[in-house]
Amino acid sequence: MRKTTIIVSLVTLGLLTGCTANQTKHSAPPAQKESTSPQQTVQAPKVTLEKARELYAKQYPASDLTEVELKQWGNQMFYELTGMNDNEELHMHVDARTGATSRLSKEALDADEQNGVERHQKQLAFDQLLRPQQALQKAQQYFTGNVIKWSLEKDDGRTVWEVEGHQKQQKMQVKLDAETGALLEKEMDD
């Protein structure tokens, strides 16, 4: 009886250890790891936005991108791509240095968002938008600190570049019209 209890305990411990390791591997990096030191500034990625878009289109061919973010945590830099087909929200990460894809997922849209309703409201059209580098240069006219993340999304029907960074000890956020580069909003947090 005692051998059975020990064996069951060891098997249970092994399973729990495996589950914990698996959870850690797939969980998002914690927000507090976002650093404000100069070496953590979002650098120009080796994988371009265009290449990340191609990888997304290959993975989810009958869909449209609705949001793109470039984030950096420690030594990790990745694109977080969100899109939609007529009935699902689609997600994927693209390593901005290697082009490796990960964290592929699909989620059903609510009934009132299906049949392309939400998709057509949020889809991004890239043909007339400022390139990421142009958006970063415009944003840095309003703050001179380190850029820690940028995103492209629809906000009240308008496509917007949102650039976040730190200037001295303050968090800065600048929203720009993605077509013209005009300043829409500037926020400063302590």
Short mmCIF file of C-alpha atoms in Angstrom, two decimals:
data_model
loop_
_atom_site.label_atom_id
_atom_site.label_comp_id
_atom_site.label_asym_id
_atom_site.label_seq_id
_atom_site.Cartn_x
_atom_site.Cartn_y
_atom_site.Cartn_z
CA MET A 1 0.00 0.00 0.00
CA ARG A 2 2.80 2.39 0.92
CA LYS A 3 4.59 1.78 -2.42
CA THR A 4 1.35 2.58 -4.29
CA THR A 5 0.93 5.85 -2.39
CA ILE A 6 4.53 6.87 -3.11
CA ILE A 7 4.19 6.00 -6.81
CA VAL A 8 0.89 7.90 -7.12
CA SER A 9 2.47 10.89 -5.34
CA LEU A 10 5.48 10.88 -7.68
CA VAL A 11 3.29 10.62 -10.79
CA THR A 12 1.07 13.47 -9.53
CA LEU A 13 4.12 15.61 -8.76
CA GLY A 14 5.50 14.91 -12.25
CA LEU A 15 2.21 15.89 -13.88
CA LEU A 16 1.96 19.10 -11.86
CA THR A 17 5.53 20.01 -12.72
CA GLY A 18 4.83 19.42 -16.42
CA CYS A 19 1.64 21.52 -16.29
CA THR A 20 3.43 24.35 -14.50
CA ALA A 21 6.27 24.32 -17.03
CA ASN A 22 3.76 24.33 -19.88
CA GLN A 23 1.84 27.27 -18.38
CA THR A 24 5.01 29.29 -17.95
CA LYS A 25 6.03 28.60 -21.53
CA HIS A 26 2.74 29.87 -22.99
CA SER A 27 1.87 32.75 -20.69
CA ALA A 28 2.40 36.34 -21.78
CA PRO A 29 5.41 38.14 -20.40
CA PRO A 30 4.46 40.09 -17.27
CA ALA A 31 3.96 43.83 -17.74
CA GLN A 32 6.44 44.72 -15.00
CA LYS A 33 9.30 43.37 -17.12
CA GLU A 34 8.83 46.30 -19.49
CA SER A 35 11.95 48.35 -18.94
CA THR A 36 12.67 52.01 -19.40
CA SER A 37 16.43 51.74 -19.71
CA PRO A 38 17.95 52.97 -22.99
CA GLN A 39 18.91 49.46 -24.08
CA GLN A 40 15.22 48.51 -23.94
CA THR A 41 14.15 51.06 -26.54
CA VAL A 42 12.27 49.40 -29.39
CA GLN A 43 14.87 49.06 -32.12
CA ALA A 44 14.22 48.67 -35.82
CA PRO A 45 13.19 45.02 -36.15
CA LYS A 46 14.97 42.71 -38.61
CA VAL A 47 11.58 41.42 -39.75
CA THR A 48 9.65 44.25 -41.40
CA LEU A 49 5.99 44.98 -40.84
CA GLU A 50 5.38 43.91 -44.45
CA LYS A 51 7.01 40.53 -43.80
CA ALA A 52 4.98 40.08 -40.59
CA ARG A 53 1.84 40.85 -42.61
CA GLU A 54 2.84 38.24 -45.21
CA LEU A 55 3.32 35.62 -42.50
CA TYR A 56 -0.10 36.49 -41.05
CA ALA A 57 -1.77 36.25 -44.50
CA LYS A 58 -0.14 32.87 -45.09
CA GLN A 59 -1.44 31.57 -41.74
CA TYR A 60 -4.92 33.15 -42.01
CA PRO A 61 -5.55 33.67 -45.75
CA ALA A 62 -9.22 34.69 -45.77
CA SER A 63 -8.98 37.40 -43.12
CA ASP A 64 -8.03 41.03 -42.51
CA LEU A 65 -5.61 42.50 -39.99
CA THR A 66 -7.31 44.69 -37.38
CA GLU A 67 -4.39 45.53 -35.08
CA VAL A 68 -0.59 45.31 -35.12
CA GLU A 69 1.73 45.94 -32.18
CA LEU A 70 5.49 45.81 -31.87
CA LYS A 71 6.58 45.08 -28.32
CA GLN A 72 9.84 44.41 -26.57
CA TRP A 73 10.36 42.59 -23.27
CA GLY A 74 13.98 42.14 -22.28
CA ASN A 75 15.74 40.62 -25.27
CA GLN A 76 12.46 39.52 -26.89
CA MET A 77 10.93 41.65 -29.63
CA PHE A 78 7.78 40.54 -31.39
CA TYR A 79 4.82 41.63 -33.47
CA GLU A 80 1.44 40.84 -31.99
CA LEU A 81 -1.00 40.56 -34.91
CA THR A 82 -4.76 40.48 -34.51
CA GLY A 83 -7.19 39.98 -37.35
CA MET A 84 -10.63 38.73 -38.23
CA ASN A 85 -12.42 36.60 -40.71
CA ASP A 86 -16.21 36.79 -40.89
CA ASN A 87 -16.75 34.76 -37.72
CA GLU A 88 -13.50 34.61 -35.71
CA GLU A 89 -10.86 36.83 -34.15
CA LEU A 90 -7.39 35.53 -35.02
CA HIS A 91 -4.11 36.05 -33.19
CA MET A 92 -0.45 35.33 -33.81
CA HIS A 93 2.98 36.51 -32.68
CA VAL A 94 5.89 36.95 -35.05
CA ASP A 95 9.40 37.12 -33.65
CA ALA A 96 10.69 40.46 -34.97
CA ARG A 97 14.24 39.13 -35.25
CA THR A 98 13.72 35.68 -36.78
CA GLY A 99 10.23 35.64 -38.30
CA ALA A 100 9.22 32.58 -36.27
CA THR A 101 5.49 32.46 -35.59
CA SER A 102 3.87 31.45 -32.31
CA ARG A 103 0.80 31.85 -30.11
CA LEU A 104 -1.64 31.08 -32.89
CA SER A 105 -5.23 31.23 -31.70
CA LYS A 106 -8.80 31.72 -32.85
CA GLU A 107 -11.77 32.97 -30.90
CA ALA A 108 -15.40 33.03 -32.05
CA LEU A 109 -16.89 36.49 -32.47
CA ASP A 110 -20.14 37.42 -30.73
CA ALA A 111 -23.27 36.92 -32.85
CA ASP A 112 -23.66 40.67 -33.48
CA GLU A 113 -20.05 40.87 -34.73
CA GLN A 114 -20.21 37.90 -37.12
CA ASN A 115 -20.79 37.77 -40.87
CA GLY A 116 -18.13 40.42 -41.47
CA VAL A 117 -19.77 43.21 -39.45
CA GLU A 118 -16.86 43.73 -37.01
CA ARG A 119 -14.26 42.74 -39.58
CA HIS A 120 -15.21 45.51 -42.00
CA GLN A 121 -15.33 48.14 -39.24
CA LYS A 122 -11.86 47.34 -37.92
CA GLN A 123 -9.86 46.14 -40.94
CA LEU A 124 -6.66 48.04 -41.62
CA ALA A 125 -5.87 49.29 -45.12
CA PHE A 126 -2.08 49.69 -45.36
CA ASP A 127 -1.75 51.30 -48.78
CA GLN A 128 -1.94 54.98 -47.66
CA LEU A 129 -0.50 54.75 -44.15
CA LEU A 130 2.72 56.15 -42.76
CA ARG A 131 5.37 53.46 -42.41
CA PRO A 132 6.35 52.55 -38.82
CA GLN A 133 9.63 54.49 -39.00
CA GLN A 134 7.80 57.60 -40.23
CA ALA A 135 5.29 57.30 -37.38
CA LEU A 136 8.08 56.93 -34.81
CA GLN A 137 9.86 60.01 -36.17
CA LYS A 138 6.63 62.04 -35.98
CA ALA A 139 5.90 60.81 -32.45
CA GLN A 140 9.37 61.77 -31.28
CA GLN A 141 8.63 65.35 -32.23
CA TYR A 142 6.38 65.31 -29.13
CA PHE A 143 8.69 63.42 -26.75
CA THR A 144 12.38 62.63 -26.92
CA GLY A 145 12.52 59.58 -24.66
CA ASN A 146 12.72 55.87 -25.33
CA VAL A 147 10.03 54.19 -27.42
CA ILE A 148 8.89 50.97 -25.74
CA LYS A 149 6.02 49.95 -28.01
CA TRP A 150 3.96 51.04 -30.99
CA SER A 151 0.65 49.89 -32.37
CA LEU A 152 -1.57 50.43 -35.36
CA GLU A 153 -5.35 50.11 -35.00
CA LYS A 154 -8.71 51.69 -35.72
CA ASP A 155 -9.96 54.19 -33.15
CA ASP A 156 -13.42 55.67 -33.75
CA GLY A 157 -13.22 54.75 -37.43
CA ARG A 158 -9.81 56.38 -37.93
CA THR A 159 -6.59 54.42 -38.36
CA VAL A 160 -4.18 55.48 -35.62
CA TRP A 161 -0.51 54.98 -34.81
CA GLU A 162 -0.08 54.85 -31.05
CA VAL A 163 3.48 55.23 -29.79
CA GLU A 164 4.37 54.69 -26.13
CA GLY A 165 7.61 55.58 -24.48
CA HIS A 166 9.35 57.13 -21.50
CA GLN A 167 10.75 60.61 -21.23
CA LYS A 168 12.79 61.00 -18.06
CA GLN A 169 10.58 59.30 -15.43
CA GLN A 170 7.27 59.88 -17.22
CA LYS A 171 5.33 57.53 -19.43
CA MET A 172 4.35 59.17 -22.72
CA GLN A 173 1.70 58.16 -25.20
CA VAL A 174 1.20 59.83 -28.56
CA LYS A 175 -1.63 59.06 -30.99
CA LEU A 176 -1.18 60.09 -34.61
CA ASP A 177 -3.45 59.96 -37.62
CA ALA A 178 -1.92 57.00 -39.48
CA GLU A 179 -2.35 58.63 -42.89
CA THR A 180 -1.29 62.23 -42.25
CA GLY A 181 0.83 61.96 -39.11
CA ALA A 182 -1.24 64.71 -37.45
CA LEU A 183 -1.17 64.66 -33.64
CA LEU A 184 -4.50 63.41 -32.27
CA GLU A 185 -3.62 63.01 -28.61
CA LYS A 186 -0.66 63.32 -26.27
CA GLU A 187 -0.73 61.88 -22.77
CA MET A 188 1.81 62.02 -19.99
CA ASP A 189 1.64 59.84 -16.85
CA ASP A 190 3.84 60.05 -13.76
#
